[in-house]
Coordinates of C-alpha atoms and ligand atoms in Angstrom, one line a residue:
M1 CA -1.9 -35.0 14.0
L2 CA -2.7 -31.6 12.5
R3 CA 0.7 -30.2 13.7
A4 CA 2.7 -33.0 12.1
A5 CA 0.9 -32.4 8.8
M6 CA 1.7 -28.7 8.9
T7 CA 4.1 -27.4 6.2
P8 CA 6.4 -24.5 7.1
G9 CA 4.1 -22.2 5.2
T10 CA 1.1 -23.0 7.3
A11 CA 3.1 -22.7 10.4
L12 CA 4.0 -19.1 9.4
Q13 CA 0.3 -18.6 8.6
H14 CA -0.4 -19.7 12.1
G15 CA 2.0 -17.2 13.7
L16 CA 0.4 -14.5 11.5
A17 CA -3.1 -15.5 12.5
A18 CA -2.1 -15.4 16.2
A19 CA -0.4 -12.1 15.9
A20 CA -3.4 -10.6 14.1
A21 CA -5.8 -11.9 16.6
Q22 CA -3.8 -10.2 19.4
R23 CA -4.0 -6.8 17.8
R24 CA -6.4 -4.1 19.1
T25 CA -6.0 -1.1 16.9
F26 CA -8.1 1.8 18.1
A27 CA -8.5 5.5 18.7
I28 CA -9.9 7.5 21.6
I29 CA -12.6 10.0 20.5
S30 CA -13.5 12.7 22.8
H31 CA -13.9 16.4 23.3
P32 CA -10.9 18.2 24.7
D33 CA -10.6 17.8 28.5
A34 CA -12.9 14.7 28.8
G35 CA -9.9 12.6 29.9
K36 CA -8.3 11.1 26.8
T37 CA -4.7 11.7 28.0
T38 CA -5.5 10.5 31.5
L39 CA -7.1 7.3 30.1
T40 CA -4.1 6.6 27.9
E41 CA -1.9 6.9 30.9
K42 CA -4.0 4.5 32.8
L43 CA -3.7 2.0 30.0
L44 CA 0.1 2.2 30.5
L45 CA -0.3 1.9 34.2
Y46 CA -2.5 -1.2 34.1
S47 CA -0.4 -2.8 31.3
G48 CA 2.5 -2.6 33.8
L49 CA 4.6 -0.3 31.5
I50 CA 4.7 2.4 34.1
R51 CA 4.4 2.0 37.9
T52 CA 3.2 5.4 38.7
A53 CA 0.9 7.6 36.6
G54 CA 1.3 11.3 36.4
M55 CA 4.7 11.5 34.9
V56 CA 3.6 12.0 31.4
R57 CA 0.8 14.4 31.8
G58 CA 1.7 17.9 30.8
R59 CA 1.2 20.6 33.4
K60 CA -2.1 22.4 33.4
G61 CA -2.9 23.7 30.0
G62 CA 0.0 21.9 28.4
K63 CA -1.3 18.8 26.7
T64 CA 0.9 15.7 26.3
A65 CA 2.6 15.7 23.0
A66 CA 4.1 12.6 21.4
S67 CA 7.5 13.8 22.5
D68 CA 6.4 13.7 26.1
W69 CA 6.1 10.0 25.9
M70 CA 9.5 9.5 24.5
G71 CA 11.7 9.4 27.6
M72 CA 9.4 6.7 28.9
E73 CA 9.4 5.0 25.6
Q74 CA 13.2 4.5 25.7
E75 CA 13.0 3.1 29.2
R76 CA 10.1 0.7 28.7
G77 CA 10.3 -0.1 25.0
I78 CA 7.0 1.4 24.0
S79 CA 7.0 2.1 20.4
I80 CA 5.7 5.4 19.3
T81 CA 5.3 7.0 16.0
A82 CA 3.9 10.4 15.5
S83 CA 0.8 8.5 14.7
A84 CA 0.4 5.5 16.9
M85 CA 1.7 4.0 20.1
Q86 CA 2.2 0.2 20.4
F87 CA 2.5 -1.7 23.7
P88 CA 1.3 -5.0 25.2
Y89 CA -1.7 -5.1 27.5
K90 CA -2.2 -8.5 29.2
D91 CA -2.5 -10.9 26.2
A92 CA -3.2 -8.2 23.6
V93 CA -1.0 -6.0 21.6
I94 CA -2.4 -2.5 21.6
N95 CA -2.0 0.0 18.8
L96 CA -3.4 3.3 20.0
L97 CA -3.8 5.8 17.2
D98 CA -3.2 9.4 17.9
T99 CA -6.2 11.5 17.1
P100 CA -5.3 15.0 18.2
G101 CA -8.2 17.0 19.4
H102 CA -9.0 20.6 19.9
Q103 CA -6.6 23.1 18.3
D104 CA -5.0 20.3 16.4
F105 CA -8.3 19.2 14.9
S106 CA -7.9 18.6 11.2
E107 CA -8.6 16.2 8.4
D108 CA -5.7 14.1 9.7
T109 CA -7.8 13.4 12.7
Y110 CA -10.6 12.0 10.6
R111 CA -8.3 10.1 8.3
T112 CA -6.5 8.5 11.2
L113 CA -9.8 7.1 12.4
T114 CA -10.1 5.1 9.1
A115 CA -7.1 3.1 10.3
A116 CA -8.9 2.1 13.6
D117 CA -10.8 -1.1 14.1
S118 CA -12.6 0.3 17.1
A119 CA -12.9 3.5 19.1
I120 CA -13.3 4.4 22.7
M121 CA -15.6 7.4 23.2
V122 CA -14.7 9.2 26.4
I123 CA -17.5 11.4 27.7
D124 CA -17.2 13.9 30.6
A125 CA -20.2 12.8 32.9
A126 CA -20.8 16.4 33.8
K127 CA -20.9 17.7 30.2
G128 CA -22.4 14.8 28.2
V129 CA -21.9 14.6 24.5
E130 CA -19.9 17.6 23.2
A131 CA -19.3 19.0 19.8
Q132 CA -16.0 17.3 18.9
T133 CA -17.3 14.0 20.1
R134 CA -20.2 14.3 17.7
K135 CA -18.0 15.0 14.7
L136 CA -15.7 12.1 15.5
F137 CA -18.5 9.7 16.2
A138 CA -20.0 10.6 12.8
V139 CA -16.8 9.4 11.1
C140 CA -17.0 6.1 13.1
R141 CA -20.5 5.6 12.0
M142 CA -19.7 6.3 8.4
R143 CA -16.8 3.8 8.5
R144 CA -18.8 1.3 10.6
I145 CA -16.2 1.4 13.4
P146 CA -17.6 -0.1 16.7
V147 CA -17.5 2.4 19.6
L148 CA -17.3 1.7 23.3
T149 CA -18.4 4.5 25.6
L150 CA -16.6 5.5 28.8
M151 CA -18.5 7.9 31.1
N152 CA -15.6 9.5 32.8
K153 CA -15.2 11.7 35.9
M154 CA -17.8 9.9 37.9
D155 CA -15.9 11.2 41.0
L156 CA -17.1 14.7 40.3
P157 CA -20.7 15.9 40.5
G158 CA -22.2 15.0 37.2
R159 CA -25.4 14.4 35.4
P160 CA -27.6 11.4 36.4
P161 CA -26.4 8.3 34.7
L162 CA -29.8 7.6 33.1
D163 CA -29.8 11.1 31.5
L164 CA -26.4 10.4 30.1
M165 CA -27.5 7.2 28.5
T166 CA -30.5 9.0 26.9
E167 CA -28.3 11.8 25.7
V168 CA -25.9 9.3 24.0
E169 CA -28.9 7.7 22.3
E170 CA -30.5 10.9 21.2
A171 CA -27.4 12.9 20.2
L172 CA -25.7 10.1 18.4
N173 CA -28.6 8.0 17.2
I174 CA -27.1 4.8 18.6
H175 CA -28.4 2.3 21.1
A176 CA -26.6 2.5 24.4
A177 CA -26.3 -0.6 26.6
A178 CA -25.0 -0.2 30.1
V179 CA -22.5 -2.9 30.9
N180 CA -22.0 -1.7 34.4
W181 CA -23.7 0.9 36.6
P182 CA -22.2 3.4 39.0
I183 CA -22.7 3.0 42.8
G184 CA -23.0 6.6 43.9
S185 CA -21.6 9.6 42.2
G186 CA -19.4 12.6 42.9
S187 CA -17.7 12.3 46.2
D188 CA -20.0 9.3 46.9
F189 CA -18.8 7.4 43.9
A190 CA -17.9 4.1 45.5
G191 CA -17.9 1.5 42.9
I192 CA -19.6 -0.3 40.0
V193 CA -22.0 -3.2 39.6
D194 CA -21.7 -5.5 36.6
R195 CA -25.2 -5.8 35.1
A196 CA -24.5 -9.3 33.7
D197 CA -24.0 -11.0 37.1
D198 CA -24.6 -8.4 39.8
R199 CA -21.0 -8.5 40.9
V200 CA -19.9 -5.4 42.7
Q201 CA -16.4 -3.7 42.8
L202 CA -15.9 -1.2 45.6
F203 CA -12.9 1.0 45.3
S204 CA -10.8 2.7 47.9
R205 CA -9.0 5.9 47.1
T206 CA -5.2 5.5 47.3
A207 CA -2.9 7.8 49.1
H208 CA -1.3 8.7 45.7
G209 CA -4.5 9.8 44.0
G210 CA -4.7 7.8 40.8
A211 CA -1.0 7.4 40.5
T212 CA -1.1 3.7 41.4
K213 CA -3.5 0.9 40.9
V214 CA -6.7 1.2 43.0
D215 CA -7.6 -1.4 45.7
V216 CA -10.8 -3.3 44.9
A217 CA -13.2 -5.2 47.2
R218 CA -15.4 -7.6 45.4
M219 CA -18.9 -8.9 46.5
F220 CA -22.4 -9.4 45.1
L221 CA -24.9 -6.7 45.1
R222 CA -27.1 -8.5 47.7
D223 CA -24.1 -8.4 50.1
L224 CA -23.5 -4.7 49.6
E225 CA -25.9 -3.6 52.4
G226 CA -24.1 -5.6 55.0
S227 CA -20.7 -4.3 54.0
G228 CA -21.5 -0.9 55.7
R229 CA -19.5 0.9 52.9
V230 CA -22.5 2.3 51.1
T231 CA -25.5 4.1 52.5
P232 CA -28.9 2.4 52.1
E233 CA -30.1 5.4 50.0
V234 CA -27.3 4.9 47.5
I235 CA -28.1 1.1 47.3
A236 CA -31.8 1.9 46.8
A237 CA -31.0 4.3 44.0
V238 CA -28.8 1.7 42.3
R239 CA -31.5 -1.0 42.5
H240 CA -34.1 1.4 41.2
D241 CA -31.9 2.3 38.1
L242 CA -31.1 -1.3 37.5
E243 CA -34.8 -2.3 37.5
L244 CA -35.5 0.5 35.1
L245 CA -32.7 -0.6 32.8
E246 CA -34.0 -4.1 32.9
V247 CA -37.4 -3.0 31.6
A248 CA -36.5 -0.1 29.4
G249 CA -32.7 -0.4 28.6
N250 CA -31.1 -2.0 25.6
P251 CA -29.7 -5.5 25.9
F252 CA -26.0 -5.7 24.9
S253 CA -25.0 -8.0 22.1
R254 CA -21.4 -8.2 20.8
D255 CA -22.6 -8.7 17.3
R256 CA -24.7 -5.6 17.3
F257 CA -21.8 -3.7 18.8
L258 CA -19.5 -4.9 16.0
E259 CA -22.1 -3.8 13.5
G260 CA -22.1 -0.3 15.1
D261 CA -25.7 -0.6 16.3
V262 CA -25.0 -0.6 20.0
T263 CA -22.4 1.1 22.1
P264 CA -21.6 -0.7 25.4
V265 CA -21.4 1.9 28.2
F266 CA -19.1 1.9 31.2
F267 CA -18.9 4.2 34.2
A268 CA -15.5 5.2 35.7
S269 CA -13.1 7.8 36.9
A270 CA -9.9 7.8 35.0
L271 CA -8.2 10.1 37.5
T272 CA -8.8 7.9 40.5
N273 CA -8.7 4.6 38.5
F274 CA -12.2 3.6 39.7
G275 CA -13.6 1.2 37.1
I276 CA -10.6 1.6 34.8
E277 CA -9.2 -1.9 34.9
S278 CA -12.5 -3.7 34.3
F279 CA -13.2 -1.3 31.5
L280 CA -9.8 -2.0 29.8
D281 CA -10.3 -5.7 30.2
A282 CA -13.8 -5.4 28.6
F283 CA -12.3 -3.3 25.8
V284 CA -9.7 -6.0 25.0
S285 CA -12.3 -8.8 25.0
L286 CA -15.0 -6.9 23.1
A287 CA -13.1 -4.8 20.6
P288 CA -12.4 -6.6 17.3
A289 CA -9.0 -7.7 16.0
P290 CA -8.2 -6.6 12.5
G291 CA -10.8 -8.0 10.1
A292 CA -11.3 -8.3 6.4
R293 CA -11.3 -4.9 4.6
P294 CA -13.3 -4.1 1.4
A295 CA -11.3 -3.2 -1.7
D296 CA -11.9 -2.6 -5.4
A297 CA -10.3 -5.2 -7.6
D298 CA -8.7 -4.1 -10.8
N299 CA -11.6 -5.8 -12.7
G300 CA -14.0 -3.4 -10.9
E301 CA -15.5 -6.0 -8.5
E302 CA -15.6 -5.4 -4.8
V303 CA -13.4 -7.8 -2.9
S304 CA -12.8 -8.5 0.7
I305 CA -9.1 -8.7 1.8
D306 CA -8.6 -11.2 4.6
P307 CA -5.9 -10.1 7.1
V308 CA -4.4 -13.6 7.3
E309 CA -5.0 -15.2 3.9
T310 CA -3.8 -12.3 1.8
P311 CA -0.1 -11.6 1.8
F312 CA 1.2 -8.2 3.0
S313 CA -0.9 -5.2 2.0
A314 CA -1.3 -1.7 3.5
Y315 CA -2.6 1.7 2.7
V316 CA -1.3 5.2 3.4
F317 CA -3.6 7.1 5.8
K318 CA -1.4 10.0 6.7
L319 CA 1.6 11.9 5.4
Q320 CA 3.8 14.0 7.6
A321 CA 6.3 16.2 6.1
N322 CA 9.6 17.4 7.4
M323 CA 10.1 15.4 10.5
N324 CA 13.7 15.9 9.6
P325 CA 14.1 19.5 8.6
K326 CA 17.4 18.8 6.8
H327 CA 15.5 16.6 4.2
R328 CA 12.6 17.4 2.0
D329 CA 11.3 13.9 2.8
S330 CA 8.0 13.2 4.4
T331 CA 6.9 10.2 6.2
A332 CA 4.0 8.1 5.0
F333 CA 2.1 6.3 7.7
L334 CA 0.7 3.0 6.6
R335 CA -1.8 0.8 8.2
V336 CA -1.0 -2.9 7.7
C337 CA -4.2 -4.6 6.6
S338 CA -3.0 -8.1 5.7
G339 CA -0.1 -10.4 5.9
R340 CA 3.3 -10.0 7.5
F341 CA 5.4 -7.0 6.8
E342 CA 9.2 -7.5 6.7
R343 CA 11.8 -4.9 6.3
D344 CA 13.2 -4.5 2.8
M345 CA 10.2 -6.1 1.3
V346 CA 9.6 -5.3 -2.4
V347 CA 5.9 -4.4 -2.9
R348 CA 3.7 -3.2 -5.7
H349 CA 2.7 0.4 -5.6
H350 CA -0.7 0.2 -7.2
R351 CA -1.3 3.8 -8.2
L352 CA 2.2 4.2 -9.8
G353 CA 2.1 0.6 -11.2
K354 CA 5.7 0.0 -10.1
E355 CA 7.6 -2.0 -7.5
V356 CA 9.1 -0.2 -4.4
R357 CA 11.4 -1.5 -1.7
L358 CA 10.2 -0.7 1.8
S359 CA 13.7 -0.3 3.1
R360 CA 13.4 2.3 5.8
P361 CA 10.4 1.5 7.9
H362 CA 10.5 3.1 11.2
S363 CA 9.0 4.1 14.4
L364 CA 10.2 7.1 16.3
V365 CA 12.2 6.6 19.3
A366 CA 13.2 9.8 21.2
Q367 CA 13.6 11.7 18.0
E368 CA 15.6 9.0 16.3
R369 CA 14.2 6.6 13.8
S370 CA 14.4 3.0 14.9
T371 CA 13.8 0.5 12.2
V372 CA 10.9 -1.8 12.3
E373 CA 11.8 -5.4 11.3
E374 CA 8.3 -6.8 11.1
A375 CA 4.7 -5.8 11.5
F376 CA 1.3 -7.5 11.4
P377 CA -2.3 -6.7 10.5
G378 CA -3.4 -3.7 12.6
D379 CA 0.1 -2.3 13.0
I380 CA 1.2 1.2 11.9
I381 CA 4.5 1.7 10.1
G382 CA 6.2 4.9 9.0
I383 CA 8.0 4.8 5.7
I384 CA 10.3 7.6 4.5
N385 CA 8.5 9.1 1.5
P386 CA 10.6 10.6 -1.2
G387 CA 7.5 11.8 -3.0
L388 CA 6.2 8.3 -3.8
F389 CA 3.2 8.1 -1.6
A390 CA 0.0 10.0 -1.6
I391 CA -2.9 9.7 0.9
G392 CA -5.0 6.6 0.2
D393 CA -2.3 4.7 -1.8
T394 CA -2.4 1.0 -1.6
I395 CA 0.7 -1.2 -1.6
S396 CA 0.8 -5.0 -1.6
V397 CA 2.7 -8.1 -2.5
T398 CA 0.1 -9.4 -4.9
G399 CA -1.3 -6.3 -6.5
G400 CA -4.6 -6.4 -8.2
F401 CA -6.8 -4.3 -5.9
N402 CA -7.1 -0.9 -4.2
Y403 CA -8.4 -0.2 -0.7
K404 CA -11.4 2.1 -0.8
P405 CA -10.5 5.8 -1.3
L406 CA -10.4 7.8 2.0
P407 CA -13.5 9.9 2.4
Q408 CA -13.2 13.6 1.8
F409 CA -14.5 15.6 4.7
Q410 CA -16.9 18.5 4.4
P411 CA -14.7 21.6 5.0
E412 CA -16.1 24.1 7.5
I413 CA -13.6 27.0 7.1
F414 CA -12.6 28.8 3.9
A415 CA -10.1 31.4 2.9
R416 CA -8.5 33.2 0.0
I417 CA -4.8 32.9 -0.2
R418 CA -2.1 34.6 -2.3
P419 CA 1.6 35.2 -2.2
T420 CA 2.7 38.6 -0.9
D421 CA 5.3 38.8 -3.6
V422 CA 3.8 38.1 -7.1
G423 CA 7.2 37.1 -8.3
K424 CA 6.9 34.0 -6.1
R425 CA 3.9 32.7 -8.0
K426 CA 5.6 29.6 -9.3
A427 CA 6.9 28.5 -5.9
F428 CA 3.5 29.2 -4.4
D429 CA 1.7 27.1 -7.0
R430 CA 4.2 24.2 -6.5
G431 CA 3.8 24.4 -2.8
M432 CA 0.0 24.5 -3.0
E433 CA 0.0 21.5 -5.3
Q434 CA 2.2 19.5 -2.9
M435 CA 0.0 20.5 0.2
A436 CA -3.1 19.5 -1.7
Q437 CA -1.6 16.2 -2.6
E438 CA -0.7 15.5 1.1
G439 CA -4.2 16.5 2.1
T440 CA -3.0 19.4 4.3
V441 CA -5.9 21.5 2.9
Q442 CA -8.4 21.2 0.1
I443 CA -7.7 23.6 -2.7
M444 CA -10.3 25.4 -4.7
R445 CA -10.2 28.1 -7.4
S446 CA -12.6 30.8 -8.5
L447 CA -14.5 29.9 -11.7
N448 CA -12.3 32.3 -13.7
D449 CA -9.2 30.6 -12.3
L450 CA -7.8 33.9 -11.0
E451 CA -8.1 33.2 -7.3
S452 CA -6.9 30.4 -5.1
L453 CA -9.0 29.3 -2.1
V454 CA -8.3 26.9 0.6
A455 CA -10.8 24.9 2.6
A456 CA -10.3 22.8 5.8
V457 CA -12.1 21.4 8.7
G458 CA -9.9 23.1 11.3
R459 CA -8.1 26.4 11.6
L460 CA -4.8 24.6 12.3
Q461 CA -4.6 23.3 8.8
F462 CA -4.3 26.9 7.5
D463 CA -1.6 27.7 10.0
V464 CA 0.3 24.6 8.9
L465 CA -0.2 25.6 5.2
Q466 CA 1.2 29.1 5.7
Y467 CA 4.1 27.8 7.9
R468 CA 5.1 25.2 5.4
L469 CA 4.9 27.6 2.4
R470 CA 7.2 29.9 4.3
H471 CA 9.7 27.3 5.4
E472 CA 9.7 24.9 2.5
Y473 CA 8.9 27.1 -0.4
R474 CA 10.1 30.5 0.9
V475 CA 6.8 32.1 0.1
E476 CA 5.0 34.5 2.4
T477 CA 1.3 34.4 2.0
I478 CA -1.7 36.5 2.9
L479 CA -4.8 34.6 4.0
D480 CA -8.2 36.3 4.1
S481 CA -10.8 34.3 5.9
L482 CA -14.1 33.9 4.1
G483 CA -17.4 33.8 6.1
F484 CA -18.6 30.5 4.6
T485 CA -19.3 27.6 6.9
C486 CA -20.5 24.8 4.5
S487 CA -20.5 23.7 0.9
A488 CA -22.0 21.4 -1.6
W489 CA -21.2 20.1 -5.1
L490 CA -23.3 21.5 -7.8
E491 CA -24.8 19.3 -10.5
G492 CA -26.4 21.2 -13.4
D493 CA -25.5 24.4 -15.3
P494 CA -23.7 26.9 -13.0
A495 CA -24.9 29.7 -15.4
T496 CA -28.6 29.1 -14.5
F497 CA -28.0 28.5 -10.8
K498 CA -29.8 31.1 -8.6
A499 CA -27.3 31.6 -5.9
P500 CA -28.6 32.8 -2.5
S501 CA -27.0 35.8 -0.8
N502 CA -23.7 35.1 1.0
S503 CA -22.7 32.3 -1.3
M504 CA -20.0 31.7 -3.9
L505 CA -19.3 29.3 -6.8
V506 CA -15.8 27.8 -7.0
K507 CA -14.1 24.7 -8.5
D508 CA -12.5 21.9 -6.6
Q509 CA -9.2 20.1 -7.4
R510 CA -11.0 17.9 -9.9
G511 CA -12.7 20.7 -11.6
R512 CA -16.2 20.1 -10.1
V513 CA -18.2 23.1 -9.2
V514 CA -18.7 23.7 -5.5
V515 CA -21.1 26.2 -3.9
L516 CA -19.9 27.8 -0.6
F517 CA -22.7 28.9 1.7
G518 CA -22.8 31.3 4.7
D519 CA -24.8 28.8 6.7
Q520 CA -26.9 25.6 6.4
L521 CA -30.1 27.7 6.0
M522 CA -28.7 29.2 2.8
K523 CA -28.0 25.8 1.5
T524 CA -31.6 24.8 2.1
I525 CA -32.8 28.0 0.4
A526 CA -30.6 27.3 -2.6
R527 CA -32.1 23.8 -2.9
D528 CA -35.6 25.2 -2.8
R529 CA -34.8 27.8 -5.4
N530 CA -33.0 25.6 -7.8
P531 CA -35.2 22.5 -8.3
A532 CA -33.4 21.7 -11.6
H533 CA -30.0 21.6 -9.9
V534 CA -28.7 19.0 -7.5
L535 CA -26.6 20.1 -4.4
L536 CA -24.6 17.2 -3.2
D537 CA -23.1 17.1 0.2
M538 CA -19.5 16.3 0.3
G539 CA -18.3 13.2 2.2
Ligands
G4P1 P1 -7.9 15.3 27.3 O1 -6.7 14.6 27.0 O2 -9.2 14.6 26.9 O3 -7.9 16.7 26.9 O4 -8.1 15.4 28.9 P2 -7.1 15.1 30.1 O5 -6.9 13.7 30.3 O6 -5.9 16.0 29.9 O7 -8.0 15.6 31.3 C1 -8.5 16.9 31.4 C2 -8.6 17.3 32.9 O8 -9.6 16.5 33.5 C3 -7.3 17.1 33.7 O9 -7.3 18.1 34.7 C4 -7.5 15.8 34.3 O10 -6.8 15.6 35.5 C5 -9.0 15.8 34.6 N1 -9.6 14.5 34.6 C6 -9.5 13.4 33.7 N2 -10.2 12.4 34.1 C7 -10.7 12.7 35.3 C8 -11.6 12.0 36.2 O11 -11.9 10.9 36.1 N3 -12.0 12.7 37.4 C9 -11.6 14.0 37.6 N4 -12.0 14.6 38.7 N5 -10.8 14.7 36.7 C10 -10.4 14.0 35.6 P3 -6.5 19.5 34.6 O12 -6.8 20.2 35.8 O13 -6.8 20.1 33.3 O14 -5.0 19.0 34.5 P4 -4.0 18.6 35.7 O15 -3.7 19.9 36.4 O16 -4.8 17.6 36.6 O17 -2.9 18.0 35.0

């Protein structure tokens, strides 16, 4: 009956709702070496896209770059942009956002997280919660992005699982709820038990290491003893931990997970595939599909943009310049938030107040741009950007609202920068303005306007800045690192501000006064000494 009554419009809506419900757009957050690349590869293995793992991992020390996936992409039809990878996993469509870690750490990494609907936090079970994980987790918390936790490398000697649970809770200030529990650890790691129903999975190492799917024997915990595969001591330890968790652990609730209040915890070994498939299945069923996003309507009211009810809308979360060195173009990466995107669509560009045609949407296929014909909420598209787009721009069919501005992140490194050749000042200023607009670095000036300073969250951003000034603007620069590690906006008269030692007053791009400090302690001292001023943390 319902079907017969459907108009073509509602049928389309139906297809859109189904496509949106299938999407899982997420990022992996982890400290370098915790196993992000290995887990990504196992996603491809268990999705059936590759039959053997190990082919895309770089050699020791060489991390997998987007280009390493590309040969495989051509063969298997995985779509990769420099920013996201899309592929089917069982009934879901996965959009895995690329959040480079380590040397590549930058504001881009943070901003990319804003495009995720959920995150997988991979923790090395021997190391626990590490520095980069903390930083990335803080962004998830700020954006209310639900986080699943994978305790990885259980096949190596690691910390006791109960300790790891406590560490997650204390270091990240979130409730941790174990969904499964490891049976043995290190070379004794034999399987996992599902806490909801006491079902056990025992794994056997394959001859190919983790290159192929692992064999699983299934049974109930009560039958484990009779199986002869696990020692009575290991079983007793598991029972002991489970009883403790029953009394002292956190119950898991999907609602609380979606609110960012609880992280479900899973134990596994990505290298050997132990526990990986059940983790991935749990991820697909627990992680949210794209939901409504808050925005500011033109009349100043806060509105919620529904992914299905609202026609196409998206925002720019990343700009990448010069993917093609012959052109000055950059690529704007957009996260589709609502509606169906079709190639050649004409949309409103809210900041510029004009209409633009999205005629060259693409994903990258083996260095060549392949055109995207359609996309759905949660998907990432790249648009060639002839200077039209800035980070945070909203585009839509209807107009009338803007997605919330992307947060500015507290820079941790600072430097003075100047052109080696004073005659190149104009080109230098032009280049700096462009880099600031793209969000490559934050730019500051001394209060007397004579000096330019740059601020960033990662060293790589400075390298990119100098490289691009050299190659795109033909300006060689000298960069002097400054020994500041944190900053705050100053409210109140700068002339009466009593600055502590090793601090400096500068202006940000919007002309607000910022104080740079040698360390957090100096910031605290400055607050104490200047009760009439306010020092606001950035963020
Ligand atoms: P990352 O992307 O988070 O930086 O980590 P990646 O997956 O590259 O893993 C870092 C190292 O840890 C790799 O070893 C990888 O094989 C290993 N590893 C990942 N998951 C597991 C696991 O579950 N168990 C064990 N034992 N090792 C794991 P590598 O020696 O640096 O590289 P390779 O020589 O193995 O390629």
